[in-house]
Amino acid sequence: MTHRETIERYYLGCSTADVELMTSTLDPDVVHWFLAPNVGSAPVRGGEHLARYWRKVARMIDARWLVDHCLAGADEAVIEWTMTWRPGGSGERIATRGAEWFTFAPGGRITEIRSYYQQREHTTELDGFPYGERGYTTV
């Protein structure tokens, strides 16, 4: 699997709240770092713990993640992503856009995720950027 395919598989697990699918992509000692100040900005450590964390989040806010763009090297990848979700778990979907830096162990499992985004109860994105015209996820 390419790094992008691994990340997309991880995000499919996140979006479907499938712990087994997520853990199949994660190193047991993975660390997920979050940009502060976001809700839940403390790092999450361990593959099983991270998968259960995202299962809980996906169910609470009906979240769906998609990779919009990816640059990958030998043991790292950087992506831009879109998460569509429902504040409070109901109502209109909004988009949160962000970027993440992934590192990988030999064999391709994710060892570290550094996440850069601001989650607000309204769409967050680059001001004026032509997302739809460039093929990015739209709500």
PDB file of C-alpha atoms in Angstrom, residues 6-138:
ATOM      1  CA  THR A   6      -2.801   3.770   4.224  1.00  0.00           C
ATOM      2  CA  ILE A   7      -4.015   7.236   5.250  1.00  0.00           C
ATOM      3  CA  GLU A   8      -7.237   6.826   3.264  1.00  0.00           C
ATOM      4  CA  ARG A   9      -7.814   3.437   4.909  1.00  0.00           C
ATOM      5  CA  TYR A  10      -7.221   5.042   8.329  1.00  0.00           C
ATOM      6  CA  TYR A  11      -9.708   7.823   7.488  1.00  0.00           C
ATOM      7  CA  LEU A  12     -12.263   5.280   6.270  1.00  0.00           C
ATOM      8  CA  GLY A  13     -11.946   3.617   9.666  1.00  0.00           C
ATOM      9  CA  CYS A  14     -12.360   6.996  11.375  1.00  0.00           C
ATOM     10  CA  SER A  15     -15.437   7.866   9.268  1.00  0.00           C
ATOM     11  CA  THR A  16     -17.118   4.496   9.843  1.00  0.00           C
ATOM     12  CA  ALA A  17     -16.066   4.236  13.520  1.00  0.00           C
ATOM     13  CA  ASP A  18     -14.320   0.931  12.673  1.00  0.00           C
ATOM     14  CA  VAL A  19     -11.690   0.371  15.379  1.00  0.00           C
ATOM     15  CA  GLU A  20     -10.261  -2.736  13.695  1.00  0.00           C
ATOM     16  CA  LEU A  21      -9.796  -0.939  10.373  1.00  0.00           C
ATOM     17  CA  MET A  22      -8.041   1.984  12.071  1.00  0.00           C
ATOM     18  CA  THR A  23      -5.743  -0.214  14.155  1.00  0.00           C
ATOM     19  CA  SER A  24      -4.721  -2.113  10.996  1.00  0.00           C
ATOM     20  CA  THR A  25      -3.030   1.110   9.823  1.00  0.00           C
ATOM     21  CA  LEU A  26      -1.551   2.249  13.145  1.00  0.00           C
ATOM     22  CA  ASP A  27       1.666   1.343  14.908  1.00  0.00           C
ATOM     23  CA  PRO A  28       0.815   0.192  18.456  1.00  0.00           C
ATOM     24  CA  ASP A  29       2.893   3.123  19.815  1.00  0.00           C
ATOM     25  CA  VAL A  30       1.479   5.817  17.494  1.00  0.00           C
ATOM     26  CA  VAL A  31       1.159   9.364  18.861  1.00  0.00           C
ATOM     27  CA  HIS A  32      -1.412  11.832  17.492  1.00  0.00           C
ATOM     28  CA  TRP A  33      -0.569  15.479  18.250  1.00  0.00           C
ATOM     29  CA  PHE A  34      -3.236  18.215  18.041  1.00  0.00           C
ATOM     30  CA  LEU A  35      -3.001  21.954  17.535  1.00  0.00           C
ATOM     31  CA  ALA A  36      -4.033  23.892  20.642  1.00  0.00           C
ATOM     32  CA  PRO A  37      -6.394  25.433  21.523  1.00  0.00           C
ATOM     33  CA  ASN A  38      -8.875  22.900  20.148  1.00  0.00           C
ATOM     34  CA  VAL A  39     -11.274  20.792  22.136  1.00  0.00           C
ATOM     35  CA  GLY A  40      -9.313  17.688  23.083  1.00  0.00           C
ATOM     36  CA  SER A  41      -5.899  19.064  22.108  1.00  0.00           C
ATOM     37  CA  ALA A  42      -3.884  16.743  24.380  1.00  0.00           C
ATOM     38  CA  PRO A  43      -1.883  14.096  22.484  1.00  0.00           C
ATOM     39  CA  VAL A  44      -3.445  10.661  22.106  1.00  0.00           C
ATOM     40  CA  ARG A  45      -0.982   7.767  22.470  1.00  0.00           C
ATOM     41  CA  GLY A  46      -1.351   4.157  21.362  1.00  0.00           C
ATOM     42  CA  GLY A  47      -3.079   2.592  18.357  1.00  0.00           C
ATOM     43  CA  GLU A  48      -6.014   1.075  20.220  1.00  0.00           C
ATOM     44  CA  HIS A  49      -6.582   4.235  22.261  1.00  0.00           C
ATOM     45  CA  LEU A  50      -6.470   6.448  19.152  1.00  0.00           C
ATOM     46  CA  ALA A  51      -8.900   4.214  17.258  1.00  0.00           C
ATOM     47  CA  ARG A  52     -11.381   4.264  20.149  1.00  0.00           C
ATOM     48  CA  TYR A  53     -10.968   8.043  20.446  1.00  0.00           C
ATOM     49  CA  TRP A  54     -11.978   8.531  16.784  1.00  0.00           C
ATOM     50  CA  ARG A  55     -14.825   6.025  17.099  1.00  0.00           C
ATOM     51  CA  LYS A  56     -16.250   8.175  19.893  1.00  0.00           C
ATOM     52  CA  VAL A  57     -15.738  11.443  17.964  1.00  0.00           C
ATOM     53  CA  ALA A  58     -17.232  10.069  14.719  1.00  0.00           C
ATOM     54  CA  ARG A  59     -20.359   8.934  16.534  1.00  0.00           C
ATOM     55  CA  MET A  60     -20.766  12.184  18.519  1.00  0.00           C
ATOM     56  CA  ILE A  61     -20.559  14.592  15.582  1.00  0.00           C
ATOM     57  CA  ASP A  62     -21.304  12.375  12.534  1.00  0.00           C
ATOM     58  CA  ALA A  63     -17.811  13.104  11.190  1.00  0.00           C
ATOM     59  CA  ARG A  64     -16.465  12.043   7.793  1.00  0.00           C
ATOM     60  CA  TRP A  65     -12.860  12.592   6.730  1.00  0.00           C
ATOM     61  CA  LEU A  66     -11.481  12.769   3.183  1.00  0.00           C
ATOM     62  CA  VAL A  67      -7.957  13.257   1.853  1.00  0.00           C
ATOM     63  CA  ASP A  68      -7.954  16.145  -0.623  1.00  0.00           C
ATOM     64  CA  HIS A  69      -4.236  16.284  -1.436  1.00  0.00           C
ATOM     65  CA  CYS A  70      -1.143  14.274  -0.523  1.00  0.00           C
ATOM     66  CA  LEU A  71       2.625  14.632  -0.850  1.00  0.00           C
ATOM     67  CA  ALA A  72       4.508  11.493   0.183  1.00  0.00           C
ATOM     68  CA  GLY A  73       8.131  10.532   0.667  1.00  0.00           C
ATOM     69  CA  ALA A  74       9.925   7.404   1.841  1.00  0.00           C
ATOM     70  CA  ASP A  75       8.714   7.442   5.458  1.00  0.00           C
ATOM     71  CA  GLU A  76       6.552  10.582   5.668  1.00  0.00           C
ATOM     72  CA  ALA A  77       3.466  12.092   4.052  1.00  0.00           C
ATOM     73  CA  VAL A  78       1.735  15.455   4.315  1.00  0.00           C
ATOM     74  CA  ILE A  79      -1.940  15.810   3.461  1.00  0.00           C
ATOM     75  CA  GLU A  80      -4.680  18.387   3.238  1.00  0.00           C
ATOM     76  CA  TRP A  81      -8.003  17.017   4.384  1.00  0.00           C
ATOM     77  CA  THR A  82     -11.631  17.936   4.871  1.00  0.00           C
ATOM     78  CA  MET A  83     -13.816  16.715   7.696  1.00  0.00           C
ATOM     79  CA  THR A  84     -17.543  17.247   7.237  1.00  0.00           C
ATOM     80  CA  TRP A  85     -19.534  17.025  10.431  1.00  0.00           C
ATOM     81  CA  ARG A  86     -22.623  18.186  12.308  1.00  0.00           C
ATOM     82  CA  PRO A  87     -22.075  20.485  15.307  1.00  0.00           C
ATOM     83  CA  GLY A  88     -23.896  18.912  18.237  1.00  0.00           C
ATOM     84  CA  GLY A  89     -24.381  15.765  16.134  1.00  0.00           C
ATOM     85  CA  SER A  90     -27.363  17.107  14.153  1.00  0.00           C
ATOM     86  CA  GLY A  91     -28.307  19.821  11.685  1.00  0.00           C
ATOM     87  CA  GLU A  92     -26.446  21.026   8.613  1.00  0.00           C
ATOM     88  CA  ARG A  93     -23.044  19.564   7.802  1.00  0.00           C
ATOM     89  CA  ILE A  94     -20.114  21.966   7.912  1.00  0.00           C
ATOM     90  CA  ALA A  95     -16.502  21.572   6.800  1.00  0.00           C
ATOM     91  CA  THR A  96     -13.339  21.777   8.840  1.00  0.00           C
ATOM     92  CA  ARG A  97     -10.209  21.859   6.715  1.00  0.00           C
ATOM     93  CA  GLY A  98      -6.760  20.980   7.922  1.00  0.00           C
ATOM     94  CA  ALA A  99      -3.363  19.514   7.222  1.00  0.00           C
ATOM     95  CA  GLU A 100      -1.526  16.617   8.831  1.00  0.00           C
ATOM     96  CA  TRP A 101       2.018  15.320   8.811  1.00  0.00           C
ATOM     97  CA  PHE A 102       2.334  11.515   9.051  1.00  0.00           C
ATOM     98  CA  THR A 103       5.402   9.395   9.763  1.00  0.00           C
ATOM     99  CA  PHE A 104       5.543   5.672   9.022  1.00  0.00           C
ATOM    100  CA  ALA A 105       7.387   2.649  10.415  1.00  0.00           C
ATOM    101  CA  PRO A 106       9.126   0.180   8.116  1.00  0.00           C
ATOM    102  CA  GLY A 107       6.234  -1.906   6.820  1.00  0.00           C
ATOM    103  CA  GLY A 108       3.976   1.124   6.411  1.00  0.00           C
ATOM    104  CA  ARG A 109       2.098   1.587   9.691  1.00  0.00           C
ATOM    105  CA  ILE A 110       1.484   5.134  10.938  1.00  0.00           C
ATOM    106  CA  THR A 111       3.783   6.072  13.852  1.00  0.00           C
ATOM    107  CA  GLU A 112       2.980   9.768  14.296  1.00  0.00           C
ATOM    108  CA  ILE A 113       0.314  12.237  13.216  1.00  0.00           C
ATOM    109  CA  ARG A 114       0.756  15.982  13.660  1.00  0.00           C
ATOM    110  CA  SER A 115      -2.562  17.688  13.022  1.00  0.00           C
ATOM    111  CA  TYR A 116      -2.999  21.356  12.093  1.00  0.00           C
ATOM    112  CA  TYR A 117      -6.543  22.773  12.080  1.00  0.00           C
ATOM    113  CA  GLN A 118      -8.964  24.902  14.056  1.00  0.00           C
ATOM    114  CA  GLN A 119     -12.299  23.267  14.818  1.00  0.00           C
ATOM    115  CA  ARG A 120     -15.131  25.732  15.200  1.00  0.00           C
ATOM    116  CA  GLU A 121     -18.903  25.338  14.939  1.00  0.00           C
ATOM    117  CA  HIS A 122     -18.831  26.878  11.458  1.00  0.00           C
ATOM    118  CA  THR A 123     -16.894  26.041   8.314  1.00  0.00           C
ATOM    119  CA  THR A 124     -13.184  26.820   8.618  1.00  0.00           C
ATOM    120  CA  GLU A 125     -11.082  27.153   5.496  1.00  0.00           C
ATOM    121  CA  LEU A 126      -8.664  29.384   3.644  1.00  0.00           C
ATOM    122  CA  ASP A 127     -10.359  32.687   2.865  1.00  0.00           C
ATOM    123  CA  GLY A 128     -11.240  32.890  -0.816  1.00  0.00           C
ATOM    124  CA  PHE A 129      -9.513  29.627  -1.820  1.00  0.00           C
ATOM    125  CA  PRO A 130     -11.320  27.968  -4.795  1.00  0.00           C
ATOM    126  CA  TYR A 131     -11.857  24.564  -3.144  1.00  0.00           C
ATOM    127  CA  GLY A 132     -14.472  23.270  -5.586  1.00  0.00           C
ATOM    128  CA  GLU A 133     -12.591  24.453  -8.675  1.00  0.00           C
ATOM    129  CA  ARG A 134      -9.450  22.647  -7.469  1.00  0.00           C
ATOM    130  CA  GLY A 135     -11.243  19.346  -6.794  1.00  0.00           C
ATOM    131  CA  TYR A 136     -11.341  19.545  -2.990  1.00  0.00           C
ATOM    132  CA  THR A 137     -14.200  18.144  -0.933  1.00  0.00           C
ATOM    133  CA  THR A 138     -17.199  20.451  -0.661  1.00  0.00           C
TER     134      THR A 138
END
